[in-house]
Coordinates of N, CA and C in Angstrom, one line a residue:
M1414 N -195.6 41.6 310.6 CA -195.1 40.4 311.4 C -194.3 40.8 312.6
T1415 N -194.6 40.1 313.6 CA -193.9 40.3 314.9 C -192.8 39.3 315.1
T1416 N -191.6 39.8 315.5 CA -190.5 39.0 315.8 C -190.3 38.9 317.3
V1417 N -190.2 37.7 317.8 CA -190.0 37.5 319.3 C -188.6 36.9 319.4
E1418 N -187.9 37.4 320.4 CA -186.5 36.9 320.6 C -186.3 36.4 322.0
R1419 N -185.4 35.4 322.1 CA -185.1 34.9 323.4 C -183.6 34.5 323.4
K1420 N -182.9 34.7 324.5 CA -181.6 34.1 324.6 C -181.7 32.8 325.3
L1421 N -181.1 31.8 324.6 CA -181.2 30.4 325.1 C -179.8 29.8 325.2
N1422 N -179.5 29.0 326.2 CA -178.3 28.3 326.3 C -178.3 27.0 325.6
V1423 N -177.3 26.7 324.8 CA -177.2 25.4 324.0 C -175.8 25.0 324.2
N1424 N -175.6 23.8 324.8 CA -174.3 23.2 325.0 C -173.3 24.2 325.6
G1425 N -173.8 24.9 326.6 CA -172.9 25.8 327.4 C -172.7 27.2 326.8
R1426 N -173.3 27.5 325.7 CA -173.1 28.8 325.0 C -174.5 29.4 324.9
E1427 N -174.5 30.8 325.0 CA -175.7 31.5 324.8 C -175.9 32.0 323.4
Y1428 N -177.1 31.8 322.8 CA -177.5 32.2 321.5 C -178.7 33.0 321.5
N1429 N -178.9 33.9 320.6 CA -180.1 34.6 320.4 C -181.0 34.0 319.4
F1430 N -182.2 33.5 319.8 CA -183.2 32.9 318.9 C -184.2 33.9 318.6
A1431 N -184.5 34.2 317.3 CA -185.5 35.1 316.9 C -186.6 34.3 316.1
S1432 N -187.8 34.5 316.4 CA -188.9 33.7 315.8 C -189.9 34.7 315.2
T1433 N -190.3 34.4 313.9 CA -191.3 35.1 313.2 C -192.4 34.1 312.8
Y1434 N -193.7 34.4 313.0 CA -194.7 33.5 312.6 C -195.0 33.7 311.1
D1435 N -194.9 32.6 310.3 CA -195.1 32.6 308.9 C -196.5 32.1 308.5
G1436 N -197.3 31.7 309.4 CA -198.7 31.2 309.1 C -198.7 29.7 309.0
D1437 N -199.9 29.1 309.1 CA -200.1 27.7 309.1 C -199.2 27.0 310.1
S1438 N -199.1 27.5 311.3 CA -198.4 27.0 312.4 C -196.9 26.8 312.1
Q1439 N -196.4 27.6 311.2 CA -194.9 27.6 310.8 C -194.3 28.8 311.4
Y1440 N -193.1 28.7 312.0 CA -192.3 29.8 312.5 C -191.0 29.7 311.9
H1441 N -190.5 30.9 311.4 CA -189.1 31.0 310.9 C -188.3 31.4 312.1
V1442 N -187.2 30.6 312.3 CA -186.3 30.8 313.4 C -184.9 31.2 312.9
Q1443 N -184.3 32.2 313.4 CA -183.0 32.6 313.1 C -182.1 32.6 314.4
V1444 N -181.0 31.9 314.3 CA -180.1 31.8 315.5 C -178.9 32.6 315.3
R1445 N -178.6 33.5 316.2 CA -177.4 34.3 316.1 C -176.5 34.2 317.3
S1446 N -175.2 34.3 317.0 CA -174.2 34.4 318.1 C -173.6 35.8 317.9
G1447 N -173.9 36.7 318.8 CA -173.5 38.1 318.6 C -174.3 38.6 317.4
A1448 N -173.5 39.2 316.5 CA -174.2 39.8 315.3 C -174.2 38.7 314.1
K1449 N -173.5 37.6 314.3 CA -173.3 36.6 313.3 C -174.5 35.7 313.3
V1450 N -175.2 35.5 312.1 CA -176.2 34.5 311.9 C -175.6 33.2 311.8
V1451 N -175.9 32.3 312.7 CA -175.4 30.9 312.7 C -176.2 30.0 311.8
T1452 N -177.5 30.1 311.9 CA -178.4 29.3 311.0 C -179.8 29.8 311.1
S1453 N -180.6 29.4 310.2 CA -182.1 29.7 310.2 C -182.8 28.5 309.7
F1454 N -184.0 28.3 310.2 CA -184.8 27.1 309.8 C -186.3 27.4 310.2
K1455 N -187.2 26.5 309.7 CA -188.6 26.6 310.1 C -189.0 25.5 311.1
I1456 N -189.9 25.9 312.0 CA -190.3 25.0 313.0 C -191.9 25.0 313.0
A1457 N -192.5 23.9 313.1 CA -193.9 23.8 313.2 C -194.2 23.7 314.7
A1458 N -195.1 24.6 315.1 CA -195.5 24.7 316.6 C -196.9 25.4 316.7
E1459 N -197.5 25.1 317.8 CA -198.9 25.6 318.0 C -198.8 27.0 318.8
S1460 N -197.7 27.3 319.4 CA -197.6 28.5 320.2 C -196.1 29.0 320.2
E1461 N -195.9 30.3 320.6 CA -194.6 30.8 320.7 C -193.7 30.0 321.7
E1462 N -194.4 29.7 322.8 CA -193.6 28.9 323.8 C -193.1 27.6 323.3
E1463 N -193.9 26.9 322.5 CA -193.5 25.6 321.9 C -192.4 25.8 320.9
V1464 N -192.4 26.9 320.2 CA -191.4 27.1 319.1 C -190.0 27.2 319.7
F1465 N -189.8 27.9 320.8 CA -188.5 28.0 321.4 C -187.9 26.7 321.9
D1466 N -188.8 25.9 322.5 CA -188.4 24.6 323.0 C -187.9 23.7 321.8
A1467 N -188.8 23.7 320.8 CA -188.5 22.9 319.6 C -187.2 23.5 318.8
A1468 N -187.1 24.8 318.8 CA -185.9 25.4 318.1 C -184.6 25.1 318.8
R1469 N -184.7 25.1 320.2 CA -183.5 24.7 320.9 C -183.1 23.3 320.7
A1470 N -184.0 22.4 320.7 CA -183.8 21.0 320.4 C -183.2 20.8 319.0
H1471 N -183.8 21.4 318.0 CA -183.4 21.3 316.6 C -181.9 21.8 316.5
F1472 N -181.7 23.0 317.0 CA -180.3 23.6 316.9 C -179.3 22.7 317.7
S1473 N -179.6 22.3 318.9 CA -178.7 21.4 319.6 C -178.4 20.2 318.9
A1474 N -179.4 19.5 318.3 CA -179.1 18.3 317.5 C -178.2 18.6 316.3
D1475 N -178.4 19.7 315.6 CA -177.6 20.0 314.5 C -176.1 20.3 314.9
V1476 N -175.9 20.9 316.0 CA -174.6 21.2 316.5 C -173.9 19.8 316.9
E1477 N -174.6 19.0 317.7 CA -174.1 17.7 318.1 C -173.8 16.8 316.9
M1478 N -174.6 16.8 315.8 CA -174.3 16.0 314.7 C -173.2 16.6 313.7
G1479 N -172.8 17.8 314.1 CA -171.7 18.4 313.2 C -172.3 19.2 312.0
N1480 N -173.6 19.3 311.9 CA -174.2 20.0 310.8 C -173.9 21.5 310.9
I1481 N -173.7 22.0 312.1 CA -173.4 23.5 312.3 C -172.1 23.6 313.1
Q1482 N -171.2 24.4 312.6 CA -169.9 24.6 313.3 C -170.1 25.9 314.1
V1483 N -169.9 25.9 315.4 CA -170.1 27.1 316.2 C -168.7 27.4 316.9

């Protein structure tokens, strides 16, 4: 399995998003702040480019709703 990583800005802070393809258009995403894993979740997407846009939106919504304390 190949892991693809990107640094993305969410609500003014930079996070490292790592994506691994799990099959059936499912990607496992892990979000880190430095060495600390903040959260992980699965995203359905048709391409790697789509997974990072969807992952940023998912993570941002969780932070705004208070589901994740950063």
